[in-house]
Amino acid sequence: QLKLVESGGGSVQPGESLRLSCAASGFTLDNYAVKWFRQAPGNEREGVLCISKSGGSTNYAESLKGRFTISKGNTKNTVYLQMNSLKPEDTAVYYCWGNLGSDIWGRGTQVTVSS
């Protein structure tokens, strides 16, 4: 079974950092483009960052530029989302997505930023 699992979410105060992980099972994640999405309560799901098979990244929100970074782990089945200088508006469920010809979604990990 093809599966993606997110982890690393939690509750933090504004200005703190978190690193989210996206781990694949049933396939090698390093062979595909991977994109992080997020969905805040009551809002549409939005794209955050995408990393290509070659390692290049694409930003989907200017407000995140300089704060969020996507990268590949030492293993071939893990992609990270490093989130620095977190703000309350970053509060959302974060999902990873893989392009295997059909959509593969993780179940999401909750990130809560509050004072």
Short mmCIF file of N, CA and C in Angstrom, two decimals:
data_model
loop_
_atom_site.label_atom_id
_atom_site.label_comp_id
_atom_site.label_asym_id
_atom_site.label_seq_id
_atom_site.Cartn_x
_atom_site.Cartn_y
_atom_site.Cartn_z
N GLN A 1 0.84 -1.18 0.00
CA GLN A 1 0.00 0.00 0.00
C GLN A 1 0.88 1.24 0.00
N LEU A 2 0.59 2.18 -0.89
CA LEU A 2 1.32 3.44 -0.95
C LEU A 2 0.80 4.37 0.14
N LYS A 3 1.73 4.93 0.91
CA LYS A 3 1.31 5.76 2.03
C LYS A 3 2.34 6.84 2.34
N LEU A 4 1.84 8.00 2.76
CA LEU A 4 2.66 9.09 3.27
C LEU A 4 2.21 9.40 4.69
N VAL A 5 3.17 9.61 5.58
CA VAL A 5 2.86 9.89 6.97
C VAL A 5 3.62 11.13 7.42
N GLU A 6 2.87 12.15 7.87
CA GLU A 6 3.47 13.37 8.40
C GLU A 6 3.68 13.25 9.90
N SER A 7 4.69 13.93 10.40
CA SER A 7 4.95 13.97 11.83
C SER A 7 5.71 15.25 12.16
N GLY A 8 5.82 15.57 13.44
CA GLY A 8 6.59 16.71 13.89
C GLY A 8 5.78 17.92 14.28
N GLY A 9 4.47 17.87 14.13
CA GLY A 9 3.64 18.99 14.51
C GLY A 9 3.55 19.12 16.02
N GLY A 10 2.98 20.23 16.46
CA GLY A 10 2.83 20.47 17.88
C GLY A 10 2.37 21.88 18.15
N SER A 11 2.37 22.26 19.42
CA SER A 11 1.98 23.60 19.84
C SER A 11 3.21 24.40 20.25
N VAL A 12 3.38 25.58 19.65
CA VAL A 12 4.52 26.43 19.94
C VAL A 12 4.06 27.87 20.08
N GLN A 13 4.94 28.70 20.64
CA GLN A 13 4.68 30.13 20.74
C GLN A 13 5.19 30.85 19.51
N PRO A 14 4.65 32.03 19.21
CA PRO A 14 5.14 32.80 18.06
C PRO A 14 6.65 33.02 18.13
N GLY A 15 7.30 32.88 16.97
CA GLY A 15 8.74 33.05 16.88
C GLY A 15 9.53 31.77 17.00
N GLU A 16 8.90 30.71 17.47
CA GLU A 16 9.58 29.43 17.61
C GLU A 16 9.58 28.66 16.30
N SER A 17 10.23 27.50 16.30
CA SER A 17 10.41 26.72 15.08
C SER A 17 9.92 25.29 15.25
N LEU A 18 9.58 24.68 14.13
CA LEU A 18 9.23 23.27 14.07
C LEU A 18 9.79 22.68 12.77
N ARG A 19 10.09 21.40 12.79
CA ARG A 19 10.46 20.69 11.58
C ARG A 19 9.51 19.53 11.38
N LEU A 20 8.77 19.58 10.29
CA LEU A 20 7.84 18.53 9.95
C LEU A 20 8.52 17.50 9.05
N SER A 21 8.12 16.25 9.19
CA SER A 21 8.66 15.18 8.37
C SER A 21 7.54 14.53 7.57
N CYS A 22 7.87 14.13 6.36
CA CYS A 22 6.97 13.37 5.51
C CYS A 22 7.69 12.09 5.12
N ALA A 23 7.20 10.96 5.58
CA ALA A 23 7.85 9.68 5.32
C ALA A 23 6.97 8.81 4.44
N ALA A 24 7.59 8.16 3.48
CA ALA A 24 6.87 7.32 2.53
C ALA A 24 7.05 5.85 2.83
N SER A 25 6.04 5.07 2.54
CA SER A 25 6.14 3.62 2.59
C SER A 25 5.51 3.05 1.33
N GLY A 26 6.08 1.98 0.81
CA GLY A 26 5.58 1.37 -0.40
C GLY A 26 6.19 1.90 -1.67
N PHE A 27 6.95 2.97 -1.57
CA PHE A 27 7.64 3.54 -2.72
C PHE A 27 8.78 4.42 -2.23
N THR A 28 9.64 4.83 -3.14
CA THR A 28 10.77 5.68 -2.80
C THR A 28 10.40 7.13 -3.07
N LEU A 29 10.23 7.90 -2.02
CA LEU A 29 9.78 9.28 -2.14
C LEU A 29 10.76 10.14 -2.92
N ASP A 30 12.03 9.81 -2.83
CA ASP A 30 13.07 10.58 -3.50
C ASP A 30 12.92 10.58 -5.02
N ASN A 31 12.15 9.65 -5.57
CA ASN A 31 11.97 9.55 -7.01
C ASN A 31 10.85 10.43 -7.55
N TYR A 32 10.19 11.19 -6.67
CA TYR A 32 9.03 11.97 -7.07
C TYR A 32 9.08 13.37 -6.49
N ALA A 33 8.34 14.29 -7.13
CA ALA A 33 8.14 15.61 -6.57
C ALA A 33 7.24 15.49 -5.34
N VAL A 34 7.51 16.30 -4.33
CA VAL A 34 6.73 16.29 -3.10
C VAL A 34 6.33 17.71 -2.74
N LYS A 35 5.09 17.89 -2.35
CA LYS A 35 4.59 19.22 -2.02
C LYS A 35 3.93 19.21 -0.65
N TRP A 36 4.21 20.26 0.11
CA TRP A 36 3.54 20.48 1.39
C TRP A 36 2.36 21.42 1.19
N PHE A 37 1.22 21.06 1.77
CA PHE A 37 0.03 21.89 1.81
C PHE A 37 -0.33 22.15 3.27
N ARG A 38 -1.20 23.12 3.46
CA ARG A 38 -1.75 23.33 4.80
C ARG A 38 -3.20 23.79 4.68
N GLN A 39 -3.96 23.51 5.72
CA GLN A 39 -5.36 23.91 5.76
C GLN A 39 -5.70 24.40 7.16
N ALA A 40 -6.00 25.69 7.25
CA ALA A 40 -6.40 26.29 8.51
C ALA A 40 -7.90 26.07 8.71
N PRO A 41 -8.36 26.12 9.95
CA PRO A 41 -9.79 25.91 10.21
C PRO A 41 -10.67 26.86 9.41
N GLY A 42 -11.63 26.30 8.68
CA GLY A 42 -12.55 27.10 7.90
C GLY A 42 -12.01 27.60 6.58
N ASN A 43 -10.76 27.28 6.25
CA ASN A 43 -10.14 27.77 5.03
C ASN A 43 -9.89 26.65 4.02
N GLU A 44 -9.62 27.06 2.78
CA GLU A 44 -9.26 26.11 1.74
C GLU A 44 -7.83 25.61 1.96
N ARG A 45 -7.56 24.42 1.49
CA ARG A 45 -6.20 23.90 1.53
C ARG A 45 -5.34 24.67 0.54
N GLU A 46 -4.16 25.09 0.98
CA GLU A 46 -3.28 25.87 0.13
C GLU A 46 -1.89 25.25 0.04
N GLY A 47 -1.25 25.45 -1.10
CA GLY A 47 0.10 24.96 -1.28
C GLY A 47 1.09 25.79 -0.49
N VAL A 48 2.14 25.16 0.01
CA VAL A 48 3.17 25.82 0.79
C VAL A 48 4.50 25.81 0.04
N LEU A 49 5.06 24.62 -0.13
CA LEU A 49 6.33 24.45 -0.82
C LEU A 49 6.35 23.13 -1.56
N CYS A 50 7.08 23.09 -2.65
CA CYS A 50 7.23 21.88 -3.44
C CYS A 50 8.71 21.64 -3.71
N ILE A 51 9.13 20.39 -3.66
CA ILE A 51 10.50 20.03 -4.01
C ILE A 51 10.46 19.02 -5.15
N SER A 52 11.30 19.24 -6.14
CA SER A 52 11.33 18.37 -7.30
C SER A 52 12.19 17.15 -7.05
N LYS A 53 12.16 16.23 -8.00
CA LYS A 53 12.98 15.03 -7.91
C LYS A 53 14.46 15.38 -7.82
N SER A 54 14.86 16.46 -8.50
CA SER A 54 16.25 16.88 -8.52
C SER A 54 16.65 17.69 -7.30
N GLY A 55 15.67 18.10 -6.49
CA GLY A 55 15.95 18.84 -5.27
C GLY A 55 15.62 20.31 -5.32
N GLY A 56 15.21 20.83 -6.47
CA GLY A 56 14.83 22.22 -6.56
C GLY A 56 13.51 22.47 -5.86
N SER A 57 13.33 23.67 -5.33
CA SER A 57 12.13 23.98 -4.58
C SER A 57 11.37 25.15 -5.20
N THR A 58 10.06 25.19 -4.94
CA THR A 58 9.18 26.23 -5.42
C THR A 58 8.32 26.74 -4.29
N ASN A 59 8.31 28.05 -4.10
CA ASN A 59 7.46 28.67 -3.09
C ASN A 59 6.09 28.98 -3.68
N TYR A 60 5.05 28.81 -2.87
CA TYR A 60 3.69 29.09 -3.30
C TYR A 60 3.06 30.24 -2.54
N ALA A 61 3.77 30.79 -1.57
CA ALA A 61 3.27 31.92 -0.81
C ALA A 61 4.43 32.84 -0.44
N GLU A 62 4.36 34.09 -0.89
CA GLU A 62 5.43 35.04 -0.61
C GLU A 62 5.60 35.28 0.89
N SER A 63 4.51 35.18 1.65
CA SER A 63 4.58 35.41 3.08
C SER A 63 5.43 34.38 3.81
N LEU A 64 5.68 33.23 3.16
CA LEU A 64 6.47 32.17 3.77
C LEU A 64 7.94 32.21 3.36
N LYS A 65 8.24 32.99 2.34
CA LYS A 65 9.60 33.06 1.84
C LYS A 65 10.55 33.57 2.92
N GLY A 66 11.65 32.83 3.11
CA GLY A 66 12.62 33.19 4.13
C GLY A 66 12.33 32.57 5.49
N ARG A 67 11.15 32.00 5.67
CA ARG A 67 10.78 31.36 6.94
C ARG A 67 10.66 29.85 6.81
N PHE A 68 10.10 29.38 5.70
CA PHE A 68 9.88 27.95 5.49
C PHE A 68 10.85 27.42 4.44
N THR A 69 11.38 26.22 4.68
CA THR A 69 12.31 25.59 3.76
C THR A 69 11.98 24.11 3.61
N ILE A 70 11.94 23.62 2.38
CA ILE A 70 11.70 22.21 2.13
C ILE A 70 13.02 21.55 1.74
N SER A 71 13.24 20.33 2.19
CA SER A 71 14.48 19.64 1.89
C SER A 71 14.29 18.13 1.97
N LYS A 72 15.22 17.41 1.38
CA LYS A 72 15.22 15.96 1.45
C LYS A 72 16.11 15.49 2.59
N GLY A 73 15.70 14.43 3.25
CA GLY A 73 16.47 13.88 4.34
C GLY A 73 17.61 13.01 3.85
N ASN A 74 18.37 12.48 4.81
CA ASN A 74 19.48 11.59 4.47
C ASN A 74 18.99 10.28 3.87
N THR A 75 17.81 9.85 4.28
CA THR A 75 17.19 8.68 3.67
C THR A 75 16.44 9.12 2.42
N LYS A 76 16.12 8.18 1.55
CA LYS A 76 15.45 8.50 0.29
C LYS A 76 13.94 8.55 0.42
N ASN A 77 13.43 8.29 1.60
CA ASN A 77 11.99 8.24 1.79
C ASN A 77 11.46 9.31 2.73
N THR A 78 12.22 10.38 2.94
CA THR A 78 11.82 11.42 3.87
C THR A 78 12.02 12.81 3.27
N VAL A 79 11.02 13.66 3.42
CA VAL A 79 11.11 15.07 3.05
C VAL A 79 10.74 15.90 4.26
N TYR A 80 11.47 16.99 4.50
CA TYR A 80 11.25 17.83 5.66
C TYR A 80 10.69 19.18 5.28
N LEU A 81 9.95 19.78 6.20
CA LEU A 81 9.53 21.16 6.09
C LEU A 81 10.01 21.87 7.35
N GLN A 82 11.05 22.69 7.22
CA GLN A 82 11.57 23.47 8.34
C GLN A 82 10.80 24.77 8.41
N MET A 83 10.20 25.05 9.56
CA MET A 83 9.37 26.23 9.75
C MET A 83 9.98 27.07 10.87
N ASN A 84 10.46 28.26 10.52
CA ASN A 84 11.06 29.18 11.47
C ASN A 84 10.19 30.42 11.63
N SER A 85 10.42 31.13 12.72
CA SER A 85 9.69 32.38 13.00
C SER A 85 8.18 32.20 12.83
N LEU A 86 7.66 31.16 13.43
CA LEU A 86 6.25 30.84 13.27
C LEU A 86 5.33 31.93 13.81
N LYS A 87 4.22 32.12 13.12
CA LYS A 87 3.23 33.13 13.46
C LYS A 87 1.90 32.46 13.72
N PRO A 88 1.02 33.11 14.47
CA PRO A 88 -0.31 32.52 14.72
C PRO A 88 -1.05 32.14 13.45
N GLU A 89 -0.88 32.91 12.38
CA GLU A 89 -1.56 32.61 11.13
C GLU A 89 -1.02 31.38 10.42
N ASP A 90 0.08 30.81 10.93
CA ASP A 90 0.60 29.56 10.40
C ASP A 90 -0.13 28.35 10.97
N THR A 91 -0.98 28.57 11.94
CA THR A 91 -1.74 27.49 12.55
C THR A 91 -2.59 26.78 11.49
N ALA A 92 -2.40 25.48 11.35
CA ALA A 92 -3.10 24.70 10.34
C ALA A 92 -2.73 23.24 10.47
N VAL A 93 -3.46 22.40 9.75
CA VAL A 93 -3.04 21.02 9.56
C VAL A 93 -2.17 20.99 8.32
N TYR A 94 -0.99 20.43 8.44
CA TYR A 94 -0.04 20.38 7.35
C TYR A 94 -0.01 18.98 6.73
N TYR A 95 -0.10 18.94 5.40
CA TYR A 95 -0.15 17.69 4.66
C TYR A 95 0.98 17.61 3.66
N CYS A 96 1.47 16.41 3.40
CA CYS A 96 2.39 16.23 2.28
C CYS A 96 1.69 15.44 1.19
N TRP A 97 2.11 15.68 -0.05
CA TRP A 97 1.50 15.11 -1.23
C TRP A 97 2.58 14.65 -2.19
N GLY A 98 2.36 13.49 -2.79
CA GLY A 98 3.29 12.96 -3.76
C GLY A 98 2.63 12.74 -5.10
N ASN A 99 3.38 13.01 -6.18
CA ASN A 99 2.89 12.85 -7.54
C ASN A 99 3.43 11.54 -8.12
N LEU A 100 2.59 10.51 -8.10
CA LEU A 100 2.95 9.21 -8.63
C LEU A 100 2.10 8.86 -9.85
N GLY A 101 1.55 9.87 -10.50
CA GLY A 101 0.58 9.66 -11.56
C GLY A 101 -0.83 9.76 -11.01
N SER A 102 -1.00 9.45 -9.75
CA SER A 102 -2.22 9.67 -9.00
C SER A 102 -1.84 10.32 -7.68
N ASP A 103 -2.80 11.02 -7.06
CA ASP A 103 -2.50 11.75 -5.83
C ASP A 103 -2.34 10.82 -4.64
N ILE A 104 -1.26 11.01 -3.89
CA ILE A 104 -1.03 10.31 -2.64
C ILE A 104 -0.93 11.37 -1.54
N TRP A 105 -1.83 11.32 -0.58
CA TRP A 105 -1.88 12.29 0.51
C TRP A 105 -1.59 11.64 1.86
N GLY A 106 -0.91 12.41 2.72
CA GLY A 106 -0.79 12.00 4.10
C GLY A 106 -2.03 12.38 4.86
N ARG A 107 -2.13 11.97 6.11
CA ARG A 107 -3.28 12.27 6.95
C ARG A 107 -3.18 13.64 7.62
N GLY A 108 -2.00 14.24 7.63
CA GLY A 108 -1.80 15.56 8.18
C GLY A 108 -1.24 15.55 9.59
N THR A 109 -0.58 16.66 9.95
CA THR A 109 -0.08 16.86 11.31
C THR A 109 -0.42 18.28 11.74
N GLN A 110 -0.92 18.42 12.95
CA GLN A 110 -1.41 19.71 13.44
C GLN A 110 -0.28 20.59 13.93
N VAL A 111 -0.28 21.84 13.47
CA VAL A 111 0.64 22.86 13.96
C VAL A 111 -0.19 23.99 14.56
N THR A 112 0.05 24.30 15.82
CA THR A 112 -0.67 25.36 16.50
C THR A 112 0.32 26.38 17.04
N VAL A 113 0.15 27.64 16.65
CA VAL A 113 1.04 28.72 17.08
C VAL A 113 0.20 29.74 17.85
N SER A 114 0.45 29.86 19.13
CA SER A 114 -0.31 30.78 19.97
C SER A 114 0.52 31.22 21.16
N SER A 115 0.16 32.37 21.72
CA SER A 115 0.87 32.91 22.87
C SER A 115 0.46 32.22 24.14
#
